[in-house]
CSV table of C-alpha atoms in Angstrom, one decimal:
chain,number,residue,atom,x,y,z
A,1,UNK,CA,35.0,30.0,34.3
A,2,UNK,CA,32.3,31.1,31.9
A,3,UNK,CA,30.3,27.7,30.7
A,4,UNK,CA,32.6,27.4,27.2
A,5,UNK,CA,35.8,29.1,28.3
A,6,UNK,CA,37.5,25.4,27.8
A,7,UNK,CA,36.0,24.8,24.3
A,8,UNK,CA,36.8,28.7,23.4
A,9,UNK,CA,40.8,27.5,24.7
A,10,UNK,CA,40.8,24.8,22.5
A,11,UNK,CA,39.2,25.7,19.5
A,12,UNK,CA,39.8,29.8,19.5
A,13,UNK,CA,37.7,32.6,19.9
A,14,UNK,CA,36.7,32.6,15.6
A,15,UNK,CA,35.7,29.4,15.6
A,16,UNK,CA,33.3,29.9,18.5
A,17,UNK,CA,31.7,32.8,16.9
A,18,UNK,CA,30.9,30.7,13.8
A,19,UNK,CA,29.3,28.2,16.3
A,20,UNK,CA,27.3,30.7,17.7
A,21,UNK,CA,26.1,31.7,14.5
A,22,UNK,CA,25.3,28.4,13.0
A,23,UNK,CA,22.0,26.5,12.3
A,24,UNK,CA,22.2,22.4,12.6
A,25,UNK,CA,19.4,20.5,11.6
A,26,UNK,CA,19.4,17.2,13.8
A,27,UNK,CA,16.9,14.7,11.7
A,28,UNK,CA,16.3,11.7,14.5
A,29,UNK,CA,16.8,12.6,18.1
A,30,UNK,CA,17.3,8.9,19.3
A,31,UNK,CA,20.8,7.3,20.2
A,32,UNK,CA,22.9,8.8,17.5
A,33,UNK,CA,21.1,11.8,17.4
A,34,UNK,CA,20.5,12.8,20.7
A,35,UNK,CA,24.4,12.7,21.2
A,36,UNK,CA,24.5,14.8,18.0
A,37,UNK,CA,22.4,17.4,19.5
A,38,UNK,CA,23.8,16.9,23.2
A,39,UNK,CA,27.5,17.7,21.8
A,40,UNK,CA,26.4,20.5,19.7
A,41,UNK,CA,25.1,22.1,22.4
A,42,UNK,CA,27.5,21.8,25.1
A,43,UNK,CA,30.0,23.2,22.2
A,44,UNK,CA,27.8,26.7,22.3
A,45,UNK,CA,25.9,26.1,18.7
A,46,UNK,CA,23.7,28.8,18.5
A,47,UNK,CA,20.6,27.4,16.7
A,48,UNK,CA,19.5,23.9,16.6
A,49,UNK,CA,16.3,22.2,14.5
A,50,UNK,CA,15.1,18.8,15.6
A,51,UNK,CA,13.2,16.6,13.5
A,52,UNK,CA,10.9,13.9,15.5
A,53,UNK,CA,8.0,12.4,15.7
A,54,UNK,CA,8.7,10.0,18.2
A,55,UNK,CA,7.7,9.9,21.9
A,56,UNK,CA,10.4,8.5,24.6
A,57,UNK,CA,9.8,5.0,25.5
A,58,UNK,CA,11.1,2.9,28.5
A,59,UNK,CA,13.4,0.9,25.8
A,60,UNK,CA,15.1,4.1,25.2
A,61,UNK,CA,16.6,4.1,28.3
A,62,UNK,CA,19.5,2.1,27.8
A,63,UNK,CA,21.0,4.0,25.2
A,64,UNK,CA,19.3,7.1,24.2
A,65,UNK,CA,20.5,10.3,26.4
A,66,UNK,CA,17.7,12.2,26.3
A,67,UNK,CA,15.7,9.0,28.1
A,68,UNK,CA,14.6,8.9,31.4
A,69,UNK,CA,12.0,7.6,33.8
A,70,UNK,CA,10.8,10.6,34.6
A,71,UNK,CA,10.0,11.7,31.0
A,72,UNK,CA,8.4,8.4,29.1
A,73,UNK,CA,5.9,9.3,27.1
A,74,UNK,CA,6.8,13.2,26.0
A,75,UNK,CA,7.7,13.8,22.7
A,76,UNK,CA,11.5,13.6,22.3
A,77,UNK,CA,11.7,16.7,20.4
A,78,UNK,CA,10.1,18.7,23.6
A,79,UNK,CA,12.8,16.5,25.8
A,80,UNK,CA,15.6,17.5,24.2
A,81,UNK,CA,14.6,21.6,24.2
A,82,UNK,CA,14.2,21.1,27.9
A,83,UNK,CA,17.6,19.6,28.5
A,84,UNK,CA,19.1,22.2,25.7
A,85,UNK,CA,17.5,25.0,27.6
A,86,UNK,CA,19.7,23.6,30.7
A,87,UNK,CA,23.0,23.2,29.1
A,88,UNK,CA,23.0,26.1,26.7
A,89,UNK,CA,20.5,28.5,27.7
A,90,UNK,CA,21.5,31.2,24.5
A,91,UNK,CA,21.0,28.2,22.2
A,92,UNK,CA,17.7,29.0,19.4
A,93,UNK,CA,15.8,25.6,19.4
A,94,UNK,CA,13.0,24.9,16.7
A,95,UNK,CA,11.5,21.6,17.3
A,96,UNK,CA,9.3,19.5,14.8
A,97,UNK,CA,7.0,16.9,15.7
A,98,UNK,CA,6.9,15.4,12.2
A,99,UNK,CA,8.1,11.8,10.5
A,100,UNK,CA,10.6,13.1,7.8
A,101,UNK,CA,9.7,11.5,4.5
A,102,UNK,CA,9.9,12.0,0.6
A,103,UNK,CA,5.7,12.8,0.9
A,104,UNK,CA,6.4,15.9,3.4
A,105,UNK,CA,10.1,16.9,2.5
A,106,UNK,CA,8.7,20.2,0.8
A,107,UNK,CA,7.5,21.2,4.1
A,108,UNK,CA,11.2,21.8,5.3
A,109,UNK,CA,13.3,24.3,4.2
A,110,UNK,CA,16.8,23.1,4.2
A,111,UNK,CA,18.3,25.9,2.5
A,112,UNK,CA,18.1,28.0,6.2
A,113,UNK,CA,20.6,25.4,7.7
A,114,UNK,CA,24.4,25.7,8.3
A,115,UNK,CA,24.4,21.9,8.2
A,116,UNK,CA,22.2,18.9,8.3
A,117,UNK,CA,22.6,15.6,10.2
A,118,UNK,CA,20.7,12.9,9.4
A,119,UNK,CA,20.4,10.2,12.0
A,120,UNK,CA,16.9,8.3,10.6
A,121,UNK,CA,16.4,4.8,10.8
A,122,UNK,CA,14.0,4.7,7.4
A,123,UNK,CA,16.1,4.5,4.0
A,124,UNK,CA,13.7,6.4,1.9
A,125,UNK,CA,13.8,9.5,4.5
A,126,UNK,CA,17.9,9.2,4.5
A,127,UNK,CA,18.1,9.2,0.5
A,128,UNK,CA,15.3,12.3,0.1
A,129,UNK,CA,18.2,14.0,2.8
A,130,UNK,CA,20.7,13.2,0.7
A,131,UNK,CA,19.2,14.3,-2.7
A,132,UNK,CA,18.1,17.5,-1.7
A,133,UNK,CA,21.3,18.6,0.6
A,134,UNK,CA,23.4,17.4,-2.2
A,135,UNK,CA,21.4,19.6,-4.9
A,136,UNK,CA,21.4,22.3,-2.6
A,137,UNK,CA,24.9,22.1,-1.7
A,138,UNK,CA,24.4,22.1,1.9
A,139,UNK,CA,26.9,20.5,4.1
A,140,UNK,CA,25.3,16.8,5.0
A,141,UNK,CA,26.2,14.0,7.7
A,142,UNK,CA,24.2,10.8,7.7
A,143,UNK,CA,25.0,8.0,10.4
A,144,UNK,CA,24.3,4.5,9.2
A,145,UNK,CA,23.0,1.8,11.1
A,146,UNK,CA,24.3,1.2,14.9
A,147,UNK,CA,21.9,-1.4,16.0
A,148,UNK,CA,23.5,-5.0,16.6
A,149,UNK,CA,26.8,-3.9,16.7
A,150,UNK,CA,28.8,-4.0,19.8
A,151,UNK,CA,32.4,-2.1,19.1
A,152,UNK,CA,32.5,1.2,19.0
A,153,UNK,CA,36.3,1.2,18.0
A,154,UNK,CA,34.9,0.1,14.7
A,155,UNK,CA,33.1,3.0,13.3
A,156,UNK,CA,34.5,5.3,11.1
A,157,UNK,CA,34.1,8.8,9.5
A,158,UNK,CA,34.0,8.0,6.0
A,159,UNK,CA,32.2,8.8,2.3
A,160,UNK,CA,29.3,6.5,1.2
A,161,UNK,CA,31.3,5.0,-1.3
A,162,UNK,CA,33.9,3.6,0.7
A,163,UNK,CA,31.4,1.9,3.2
A,164,UNK,CA,31.1,-1.9,3.3
A,165,UNK,CA,29.4,-4.5,5.9
A,166,UNK,CA,26.8,-2.2,6.7
A,167,UNK,CA,23.4,-2.8,5.0
A,168,UNK,CA,22.0,0.3,5.1
A,169,UNK,CA,25.2,2.0,3.8
A,170,UNK,CA,24.7,-0.2,1.0
A,171,UNK,CA,21.2,0.0,0.1
A,172,UNK,CA,22.2,4.0,0.0
A,173,UNK,CA,25.2,3.6,-2.0
A,174,UNK,CA,23.7,1.2,-4.5
A,175,UNK,CA,20.7,4.0,-5.1
A,176,UNK,CA,22.4,7.3,-5.1
A,177,UNK,CA,25.1,6.2,-7.2
A,178,UNK,CA,22.9,5.5,-9.8
A,179,UNK,CA,21.6,9.1,-9.5
A,180,UNK,CA,25.4,10.3,-9.7
A,181,UNK,CA,25.7,11.2,-5.8
A,182,UNK,CA,28.8,9.8,-4.8
A,183,UNK,CA,30.3,12.4,-2.0
A,184,UNK,CA,28.0,11.9,1.1
A,185,UNK,CA,30.0,11.7,3.9
A,186,UNK,CA,29.0,9.0,6.8
A,187,UNK,CA,29.9,7.7,10.4
A,188,UNK,CA,29.5,4.0,9.4
A,189,UNK,CA,30.7,0.7,11.1
A,190,UNK,CA,33.0,-2.1,10.0
A,191,UNK,CA,31.7,-4.7,12.4
A,192,UNK,CA,29.4,-7.3,11.0
A,193,UNK,CA,25.8,-6.8,12.2
A,194,UNK,CA,25.4,-9.9,15.1
A,195,UNK,CA,22.5,-11.7,15.4
A,196,UNK,CA,20.1,-10.4,18.0
A,197,UNK,CA,19.6,-13.2,21.2
A,198,UNK,CA,15.7,-14.1,21.4
A,199,UNK,CA,14.4,-13.4,24.7
A,200,UNK,CA,12.8,-15.8,27.1
A,201,UNK,CA,8.7,-15.9,26.9
A,202,UNK,CA,8.5,-14.5,30.4
A,203,UNK,CA,10.7,-11.6,29.8
A,204,UNK,CA,8.5,-8.2,29.8
A,205,UNK,CA,9.6,-6.8,26.4
A,206,UNK,CA,7.8,-9.9,24.7
A,207,UNK,CA,5.3,-10.2,27.3
A,208,UNK,CA,4.0,-6.7,26.3
A,209,UNK,CA,3.4,-7.8,22.7
A,210,UNK,CA,2.1,-11.2,23.5
A,211,UNK,CA,-0.3,-13.0,21.0
A,212,UNK,CA,-3.3,-11.4,22.9
A,213,UNK,CA,-2.5,-8.1,22.3
A,214,UNK,CA,-1.7,-8.9,18.4
A,215,UNK,CA,-4.6,-8.6,15.8
A,216,UNK,CA,-6.6,-12.2,15.8
A,217,UNK,CA,-5.7,-12.2,12.1
A,218,UNK,CA,-1.9,-12.0,12.6
A,219,UNK,CA,0.0,-15.1,11.2
A,220,UNK,CA,2.6,-16.9,13.9
A,221,UNK,CA,5.6,-15.9,11.4
A,222,UNK,CA,4.3,-12.2,11.9
A,223,UNK,CA,3.8,-12.3,15.7
A,224,UNK,CA,7.5,-13.2,15.6
A,225,UNK,CA,8.7,-10.8,13.7
A,226,UNK,CA,6.9,-7.9,15.4
A,227,UNK,CA,8.6,-9.0,18.8
A,228,UNK,CA,11.9,-9.0,17.2
A,229,UNK,CA,13.5,-5.6,17.5
A,230,UNK,CA,17.6,-4.7,16.9
A,231,UNK,CA,19.4,-5.3,20.0
A,232,UNK,CA,21.6,-2.2,21.0
A,233,UNK,CA,23.3,-0.8,23.7
A,234,UNK,CA,24.8,2.8,24.8
A,235,UNK,CA,28.6,2.8,23.6
A,236,UNK,CA,27.9,2.3,20.1
A,237,UNK,CA,25.3,4.9,18.8
A,238,UNK,CA,26.6,7.4,21.7
A,239,UNK,CA,30.3,7.3,19.8
A,240,UNK,CA,28.5,7.1,16.3
A,241,UNK,CA,26.6,10.8,17.7
A,242,UNK,CA,29.7,12.2,19.4
A,243,UNK,CA,31.9,11.4,16.4
A,244,UNK,CA,29.2,13.3,13.7
A,245,UNK,CA,29.0,15.9,16.1
A,246,UNK,CA,32.6,16.4,15.8
A,247,UNK,CA,33.0,16.7,12.3
A,248,UNK,CA,30.1,19.1,12.1
A,249,UNK,CA,31.8,21.2,14.3
A,250,UNK,CA,35.2,20.7,12.4
A,251,UNK,CA,33.5,21.6,9.1
A,252,UNK,CA,31.8,25.0,10.8
A,253,UNK,CA,34.7,26.3,12.2
A,254,UNK,CA,37.4,25.2,9.7
A,255,UNK,CA,39.6,24.0,12.7
A,256,UNK,CA,41.7,21.1,11.8
A,257,UNK,CA,42.7,17.9,13.4
A,258,UNK,CA,45.9,16.4,13.2
A,259,UNK,CA,44.4,13.3,11.1
């Protein structure tokens, strides 16, 4: 059988042709974005544009599909491109080592994309993407926070104005509502964020950020803050990414689900 025969059996030949003709941009190739890219590549998408300026870190291995011991230190977009080539050689991949922000947003022509998926952590970047896609009438989906969450079954596909609990969604909702933008589609969790457990002082993550490695002028409070990162594991960001990818495929192919 051909690599995508089983997908064709489910979606149909016309839908597969639409996917092959589509060009999707994914901003942020981390825990959520990596699974968006993975699912789209395995579904026969024609073109992908990947935006991320980060490199693979050891701390990514617990949840990011592209992160391996063998590629720590490499740019995530480059690792993703190599992976996609091994999954779907016909997919054309464009990589952009950039940290998308309002200051450099003009460098990206969003009008060329069939769909834009936002998997960025930075609020300013998420807001800028939402505004521009709304203005250009480009299909857009934003993924909200998955850190400090444990239950993937509490994720849902909804509109930004119907979100609750999620602190990131709250900030975006309030800001965009004032600008008259209320029709943003998101993947969001209804699970209250958990408080991360502090690691023992001898733990490698804490040791790697010891006071000796921090600037001498850094206060104790700032040192503690720098040691803390959101808790996360595979299941929630992976599920969020797959939900987002499924919605992209649904919209691009117009194949309706029974919901």
